[in-house]
Amino acid sequence: MNKSMLGVIDATTYHQSLEDLLLNRSLAAVPIAGRYRLIDFILSNMVNSGIHSVAIFPKYQYRSLMDHLGSGKNWDLNRKRDGLFFFPAPAIDSTDQGMGSFNHFAHHLDYFHRSKQKYALISNCNTIFTTDFNPMLKRHMETGSDITKMNQEQKSMEIYLMETSLLIDLIETREKTGYTCMKDVVEDASSNLKVCDYEHLGYVERIECIQSYFKASMNLLKPDCWKQLFRKEYPVLTKVKDEPPTRYQKGATVKNAIIANGCFIEGDVKESTVFRGVKIGSGSSVSNSIIMQKSQIGENCVLEYVILDKDVKIEDDVQLVGSPENPVVIRKGMIQGALMNS
């Protein structure tokens, strides 16, 4: 019996409240946990579940995403057969609303027709969790469902499993049925399709706003959340970079923080995530913050509840203080000086 699955990742999602982090990248490529991108989690889940063919459907600012994923080598998807595929939206279409747009899929219908996998797994790109999809497939087959949707605490995670032939039919008949996306199908009470739920147990975070991104980053500093997300049997794969170990100067202190490789720490860091290649000057204090790759923080600075995007430069004697509900966000490549705060 053919139990193979086809992976489909919708990377078109855009949330206005995340605008500061989405100016130069798609939501799927937003960095998290020191060295990962949001898409790494769902993509790793698929690969760890034995899925060897994954199609990614992006729309906005996807150059960074393509650079991160490359040929798919780090996920063992650089294959002669199947592998990793990119299918960008050919044009901005205002009718493409909802996760799993059938209009977007229709532009690349040949991919689905050529696929040999009997089942298709469709997912969003901005949910971080760890799972094996094979028990979900087993439940789908046992119940005889047309569509199985994954829930967490009875709330939809926008992850759907069905036969590939049914997905093709939904795409081809979209104008007749009026269905524009997967949500339309599963929420239609008059539909003849049998839709069943599959409950996911474990840690889940959906990134839809700055507050949820900040909350998820802070939660990963908790050992229990980290252990649920990063499990030895289901590794979270990402782009590999060769960098030297982080260097801690005399007088530097670090408490309960995620520190990536290649950093240079002279100041104090606590309850924070620091990405690769970050420099923190002497006398500076960083707490409850997210400092992305290659950002530089000068001397005698105070950063609390702050998100610095990549390549940000904070000059000496700067104070930036936000709150858990409203963290200060500095956009990629910006320079923040003491005079700017006065």
Short mmCIF file of C-alpha atoms in Angstrom, two decimals:
data_model
loop_
_atom_site.label_atom_id
_atom_site.label_comp_id
_atom_site.label_asym_id
_atom_site.label_seq_id
_atom_site.Cartn_x
_atom_site.Cartn_y
_atom_site.Cartn_z
CA MET A 1 0.00 0.00 0.00
CA ASN A 2 1.30 3.45 -0.93
CA LYS A 3 1.77 5.37 2.31
CA SER A 4 4.06 8.04 0.89
CA MET A 5 3.35 11.71 1.53
CA LEU A 6 3.97 14.85 -0.47
CA GLY A 7 4.90 17.96 1.52
CA VAL A 8 3.34 21.31 0.61
CA ILE A 9 4.36 24.43 2.55
CA ASP A 10 2.43 27.66 2.04
CA ALA A 11 4.96 30.46 2.55
CA THR A 12 2.71 33.31 1.42
CA THR A 13 1.52 34.41 4.87
CA TYR A 14 2.04 38.07 5.72
CA HIS A 15 1.07 39.80 8.97
CA GLN A 16 1.14 43.60 9.11
CA SER A 17 2.14 43.62 12.78
CA LEU A 18 5.39 41.85 11.80
CA GLU A 19 6.23 44.45 9.17
CA ASP A 20 9.49 45.52 10.84
CA LEU A 21 10.85 41.99 10.45
CA LEU A 22 9.39 41.38 6.97
CA LEU A 23 10.84 44.29 5.00
CA ASN A 24 13.62 42.12 3.55
CA ARG A 25 12.34 38.58 4.08
CA SER A 26 9.24 36.42 4.07
CA LEU A 27 7.64 35.22 7.29
CA ALA A 28 9.05 31.74 6.64
CA ALA A 29 12.59 33.15 6.80
CA VAL A 30 12.24 35.05 10.09
CA PRO A 31 15.15 34.04 12.40
CA ILE A 32 14.46 32.42 15.75
CA ALA A 33 16.31 30.52 18.53
CA GLY A 34 19.78 31.78 17.65
CA ARG A 35 20.39 29.92 14.40
CA TYR A 36 17.09 28.78 12.88
CA ARG A 37 14.37 30.17 10.60
CA LEU A 38 10.65 29.59 11.13
CA ILE A 39 10.38 27.30 8.11
CA ASP A 40 13.05 24.98 9.54
CA PHE A 41 10.55 23.45 11.96
CA ILE A 42 7.81 22.34 9.55
CA LEU A 43 10.39 21.36 6.91
CA SER A 44 12.32 19.24 9.45
CA ASN A 45 9.08 17.64 10.65
CA MET A 46 8.31 16.59 7.09
CA VAL A 47 11.78 15.20 6.42
CA ASN A 48 11.83 13.39 9.78
CA SER A 49 8.49 11.82 8.81
CA GLY A 50 9.99 10.31 5.65
CA ILE A 51 8.73 12.94 3.19
CA HIS A 52 11.19 13.24 0.30
CA SER A 53 9.34 15.67 -1.95
CA VAL A 54 8.50 19.13 -0.60
CA ALA A 55 7.00 22.03 -2.55
CA ILE A 56 7.28 25.55 -1.16
CA PHE A 57 4.86 28.20 -2.39
CA PRO A 58 6.18 31.72 -1.54
CA LYS A 59 4.92 35.14 -2.59
CA TYR A 60 6.60 38.05 -0.77
CA GLN A 61 10.32 38.85 -0.36
CA TYR A 62 11.42 35.26 -0.85
CA ARG A 63 15.05 35.82 -1.89
CA SER A 64 16.22 35.37 1.71
CA LEU A 65 14.17 32.17 2.00
CA MET A 66 15.68 30.72 -1.17
CA ASP A 67 19.17 31.66 0.01
CA HIS A 68 18.56 29.90 3.33
CA LEU A 69 17.19 26.67 1.84
CA GLY A 70 19.40 26.50 -1.24
CA SER A 71 19.23 23.09 -2.90
CA GLY A 72 17.79 21.52 0.25
CA LYS A 73 21.08 19.75 1.04
CA ASN A 74 20.88 20.40 4.78
CA TRP A 75 17.50 18.64 4.82
CA ASP A 76 18.63 15.78 2.55
CA LEU A 77 16.36 17.09 -0.19
CA ASN A 78 18.95 17.57 -2.94
CA ARG A 79 17.84 14.44 -4.76
CA LYS A 80 17.76 13.15 -8.33
CA ARG A 81 14.15 12.16 -7.79
CA ASP A 82 11.75 14.32 -5.80
CA GLY A 83 13.53 16.82 -3.51
CA LEU A 84 12.86 20.51 -2.81
CA PHE A 85 10.82 22.69 -5.18
CA PHE A 86 10.04 26.42 -5.23
CA PHE A 87 6.86 27.67 -6.87
CA PRO A 88 6.57 31.47 -6.43
CA ALA A 89 3.27 33.18 -7.15
CA PRO A 90 3.45 34.49 -10.75
CA ALA A 91 1.79 37.77 -9.75
CA ILE A 92 0.21 39.45 -6.74
CA ASP A 93 -3.38 38.25 -6.81
CA SER A 94 -5.85 39.87 -4.41
CA THR A 95 -8.08 36.79 -4.66
CA ASP A 96 -5.41 34.65 -2.99
CA GLN A 97 -6.69 34.69 0.56
CA GLY A 98 -6.16 32.07 3.24
CA MET A 99 -3.54 29.41 3.80
CA GLY A 100 -3.24 26.96 0.91
CA SER A 101 -4.49 29.15 -1.92
CA PHE A 102 -5.93 27.03 -4.73
CA ASN A 103 -5.25 29.82 -7.24
CA HIS A 104 -1.55 29.70 -6.37
CA PHE A 105 -1.50 25.89 -6.55
CA ALA A 106 -3.30 25.99 -9.91
CA HIS A 107 -0.40 27.83 -11.55
CA HIS A 108 1.77 24.79 -10.79
CA LEU A 109 -0.79 22.01 -11.23
CA ASP A 110 1.63 19.91 -13.29
CA TYR A 111 3.71 19.35 -10.15
CA PHE A 112 0.79 17.68 -8.40
CA HIS A 113 -0.10 15.60 -11.47
CA ARG A 114 3.48 14.34 -11.78
CA SER A 115 3.80 13.48 -8.09
CA LYS A 116 3.74 9.78 -7.28
CA GLN A 117 2.91 10.24 -3.59
CA LYS A 118 -0.61 9.11 -2.74
CA TYR A 119 -1.09 11.64 0.09
CA ALA A 120 -0.46 15.36 0.35
CA LEU A 121 0.34 17.18 3.59
CA ILE A 122 -0.35 20.93 3.43
CA SER A 123 0.99 23.27 6.10
CA ASN A 124 1.64 26.90 6.94
CA CYS A 125 5.22 28.08 7.48
CA ASN A 126 4.97 29.99 10.76
CA THR A 127 4.16 27.36 13.39
CA ILE A 128 7.03 26.03 15.48
CA PHE A 129 6.56 22.54 16.88
CA THR A 130 8.04 19.05 16.60
CA THR A 131 6.10 16.00 15.45
CA ASP A 132 6.06 12.83 13.37
CA PHE A 133 3.28 12.94 10.77
CA ASN A 134 3.07 9.16 10.34
CA PRO A 135 0.64 8.63 13.26
CA MET A 136 -1.56 11.32 11.67
CA LEU A 137 -1.46 9.41 8.37
CA LYS A 138 -2.32 6.17 10.16
CA ARG A 139 -5.32 7.85 11.83
CA HIS A 140 -6.38 9.30 8.48
CA MET A 141 -6.40 5.86 6.88
CA GLU A 142 -8.13 4.14 9.81
CA THR A 143 -10.99 6.65 9.91
CA GLY A 144 -11.48 6.69 6.14
CA SER A 145 -11.38 10.48 6.21
CA ASP A 146 -11.24 12.63 3.12
CA ILE A 147 -9.33 15.31 5.02
CA THR A 148 -7.61 15.15 8.41
CA LYS A 149 -6.71 18.44 10.06
CA MET A 150 -4.23 18.79 12.90
CA ASN A 151 -5.39 20.63 16.01
CA GLN A 152 -3.78 21.76 19.22
CA GLU A 153 -6.16 22.11 22.15
CA GLN A 154 -9.04 21.82 19.65
CA LYS A 155 -7.79 24.82 17.65
CA SER A 156 -6.79 24.31 14.03
CA MET A 157 -3.05 24.44 13.33
CA GLU A 158 -3.79 24.87 9.59
CA ILE A 159 -2.15 21.57 8.72
CA TYR A 160 -4.16 19.24 6.46
CA LEU A 161 -3.70 15.70 5.14
CA MET A 162 -5.59 14.24 2.17
CA GLU A 163 -5.06 12.17 -0.93
CA THR A 164 -3.19 14.03 -3.63
CA SER A 165 -5.96 13.21 -6.10
CA LEU A 166 -8.49 15.01 -3.87
CA LEU A 167 -6.23 18.07 -3.66
CA ILE A 168 -5.98 18.14 -7.46
CA ASP A 169 -9.76 17.90 -7.70
CA LEU A 170 -10.24 20.77 -5.23
CA ILE A 171 -7.84 22.92 -7.25
CA GLU A 172 -9.44 22.12 -10.61
CA THR A 173 -13.03 22.66 -9.38
CA ARG A 174 -12.37 25.82 -7.33
CA GLU A 175 -14.41 28.08 -9.59
CA LYS A 176 -17.38 25.72 -9.49
CA THR A 177 -17.28 25.09 -5.72
CA GLY A 178 -16.22 28.58 -4.68
CA TYR A 179 -13.46 27.17 -2.47
CA THR A 180 -10.42 29.46 -2.49
CA CYS A 181 -8.28 27.68 0.10
CA MET A 182 -8.19 24.76 2.54
CA LYS A 183 -10.00 26.69 5.26
CA ASP A 184 -13.02 27.13 2.99
CA VAL A 185 -13.21 23.37 2.47
CA VAL A 186 -12.95 22.21 6.09
CA GLU A 187 -15.34 24.89 7.39
CA ASP A 188 -18.12 24.17 4.86
CA ALA A 189 -20.80 22.42 6.89
CA SER A 190 -22.69 21.46 3.73
CA SER A 191 -19.73 19.64 2.18
CA ASN A 192 -19.96 15.91 1.54
CA LEU A 193 -16.30 15.47 2.46
CA LYS A 194 -15.49 13.67 5.69
CA VAL A 195 -13.21 15.89 7.78
CA CYS A 196 -11.64 14.47 10.95
CA ASP A 197 -9.46 16.02 13.63
CA TYR A 198 -6.06 14.87 14.83
CA GLU A 199 -4.93 16.33 18.15
CA HIS A 200 -1.26 17.27 18.49
CA LEU A 201 0.13 17.00 22.01
CA GLY A 202 3.15 19.08 22.89
CA TYR A 203 4.65 22.52 22.61
CA VAL A 204 3.28 24.72 19.82
CA GLU A 205 3.77 28.40 19.01
CA ARG A 206 2.13 30.22 16.10
CA ILE A 207 4.02 33.36 15.03
CA GLU A 208 1.48 35.96 13.87
CA CYS A 209 2.62 39.21 15.50
CA ILE A 210 5.60 40.81 17.22
CA GLN A 211 4.17 39.83 20.60
CA SER A 212 3.83 36.13 19.68
CA TYR A 213 7.35 36.14 18.18
CA PHE A 214 8.77 37.71 21.33
CA LYS A 215 6.82 35.32 23.58
CA ALA A 216 8.00 32.26 21.63
CA SER A 217 11.63 33.43 21.81
CA MET A 218 11.40 33.97 25.57
CA ASN A 219 9.69 30.59 26.08
CA LEU A 220 12.61 28.84 24.40
CA LEU A 221 14.77 29.97 27.30
CA LYS A 222 12.70 27.63 29.49
CA PRO A 223 14.24 24.12 29.60
CA ASP A 224 10.86 22.39 29.34
CA CYS A 225 9.85 24.22 26.15
CA TRP A 226 13.30 23.74 24.64
CA LYS A 227 13.27 19.98 25.32
CA GLN A 228 9.84 19.59 23.73
CA LEU A 229 10.91 21.41 20.59
CA PHE A 230 14.47 20.12 20.16
CA ARG A 231 14.31 16.35 20.49
CA LYS A 232 17.15 14.00 19.57
CA GLU A 233 14.88 11.63 17.67
CA TYR A 234 13.44 14.51 15.58
CA PRO A 235 16.30 16.96 14.93
CA VAL A 236 15.50 20.48 13.73
CA LEU A 237 17.65 20.93 10.64
CA THR A 238 18.93 24.26 9.36
CA LYS A 239 21.53 25.87 7.12
CA VAL A 240 25.00 25.00 8.39
CA LYS A 241 27.55 27.80 8.84
CA ASP A 242 31.17 27.34 9.90
CA GLU A 243 32.01 29.95 12.51
CA PRO A 244 34.42 30.08 15.47
CA PRO A 245 33.19 29.63 19.05
CA THR A 246 31.89 32.65 20.93
CA ARG A 247 34.51 34.58 22.86
CA TYR A 248 33.72 35.77 26.38
CA GLN A 249 35.97 38.51 27.69
CA LYS A 250 36.96 38.90 31.33
CA GLY A 251 34.12 40.53 33.24
CA ALA A 252 31.37 39.33 30.92
CA THR A 253 28.40 37.55 32.53
CA VAL A 254 25.77 35.39 30.83
CA LYS A 255 22.69 34.00 32.59
CA ASN A 256 19.95 31.88 31.00
CA ALA A 257 20.63 32.92 27.43
CA ILE A 258 20.95 31.34 23.99
CA ILE A 259 24.30 32.41 22.50
CA ALA A 260 25.16 31.33 18.96
CA ASN A 261 28.66 30.90 17.50
CA GLY A 262 31.01 33.68 16.49
CA CYS A 263 29.96 36.25 19.10
CA PHE A 264 32.19 38.57 21.11
CA ILE A 265 30.76 39.27 24.57
CA GLU A 266 32.25 41.86 26.93
CA GLY A 267 29.07 42.97 28.72
CA ASP A 268 26.20 41.28 30.58
CA VAL A 269 23.55 39.11 28.91
CA LYS A 270 20.57 37.52 30.60
CA GLU A 271 17.22 36.07 29.52
CA SER A 272 18.07 36.79 25.88
CA THR A 273 18.79 35.19 22.51
CA VAL A 274 21.95 36.28 20.71
CA PHE A 275 22.48 35.15 17.11
CA ARG A 276 25.73 34.47 15.24
CA GLY A 277 28.48 37.07 15.01
CA VAL A 278 27.05 39.57 17.51
CA LYS A 279 29.35 41.94 19.43
CA ILE A 280 28.35 43.31 22.87
CA GLY A 281 30.67 45.98 24.31
CA SER A 282 31.95 46.32 27.86
CA GLY A 283 29.66 47.88 30.44
CA SER A 284 26.59 47.06 28.33
CA SER A 285 23.59 45.16 29.67
CA VAL A 286 21.27 43.11 27.44
CA SER A 287 18.24 41.49 29.06
CA ASN A 288 14.95 40.01 27.81
CA SER A 289 16.02 40.77 24.25
CA ILE A 290 16.61 39.21 20.82
CA ILE A 291 19.80 40.28 19.05
CA MET A 292 20.04 39.00 15.48
CA GLN A 293 23.05 38.13 13.38
CA LYS A 294 26.09 40.44 13.16
CA SER A 295 24.51 43.26 15.16
CA GLN A 296 26.92 45.40 17.17
CA ILE A 297 26.20 46.89 20.58
CA GLY A 298 28.62 49.55 21.83
CA GLU A 299 29.84 50.21 25.36
CA ASN A 300 27.72 51.20 28.37
CA CYS A 301 24.40 50.47 26.65
CA VAL A 302 21.19 49.23 28.27
CA LEU A 303 18.85 47.07 26.17
CA GLU A 304 15.76 45.57 27.78
CA TYR A 305 12.80 44.06 25.90
CA VAL A 306 14.41 44.86 22.56
CA ILE A 307 14.49 43.10 19.17
CA LEU A 308 17.43 44.03 16.95
CA ASP A 309 17.22 42.75 13.39
CA LYS A 310 20.38 41.74 11.48
CA ASP A 311 23.32 44.12 11.04
CA VAL A 312 22.01 46.74 13.48
CA LYS A 313 24.59 49.02 15.11
CA ILE A 314 23.93 50.44 18.57
CA GLU A 315 26.44 53.17 19.43
CA ASP A 316 27.89 53.80 22.91
CA ASP A 317 25.71 54.95 25.83
CA VAL A 318 22.36 54.07 24.21
CA GLN A 319 19.37 53.03 26.33
CA LEU A 320 16.49 51.14 24.72
CA VAL A 321 13.77 49.87 27.05
CA GLY A 322 10.52 48.31 25.92
CA SER A 323 8.06 45.93 27.56
CA PRO A 324 6.90 42.32 27.04
CA GLU A 325 3.72 43.63 25.42
CA ASN A 326 5.53 46.23 23.29
CA PRO A 327 9.20 45.39 22.68
CA VAL A 328 11.35 47.94 20.89
CA VAL A 329 12.08 46.75 17.34
CA ILE A 330 15.04 48.13 15.37
CA ARG A 331 14.94 47.30 11.68
CA LYS A 332 17.69 45.56 9.73
CA GLY A 333 20.83 47.62 9.11
CA MET A 334 19.78 50.62 11.22
CA ILE A 335 22.17 52.69 13.34
CA GLN A 336 20.96 53.83 16.76
CA GLY A 337 22.97 56.55 18.51
CA ALA A 338 22.70 58.15 21.94
CA LEU A 339 21.60 61.48 20.43
CA MET A 340 18.68 59.74 18.73
CA ASN A 341 17.25 58.78 22.11
CA SER A 342 17.34 62.26 23.60
#
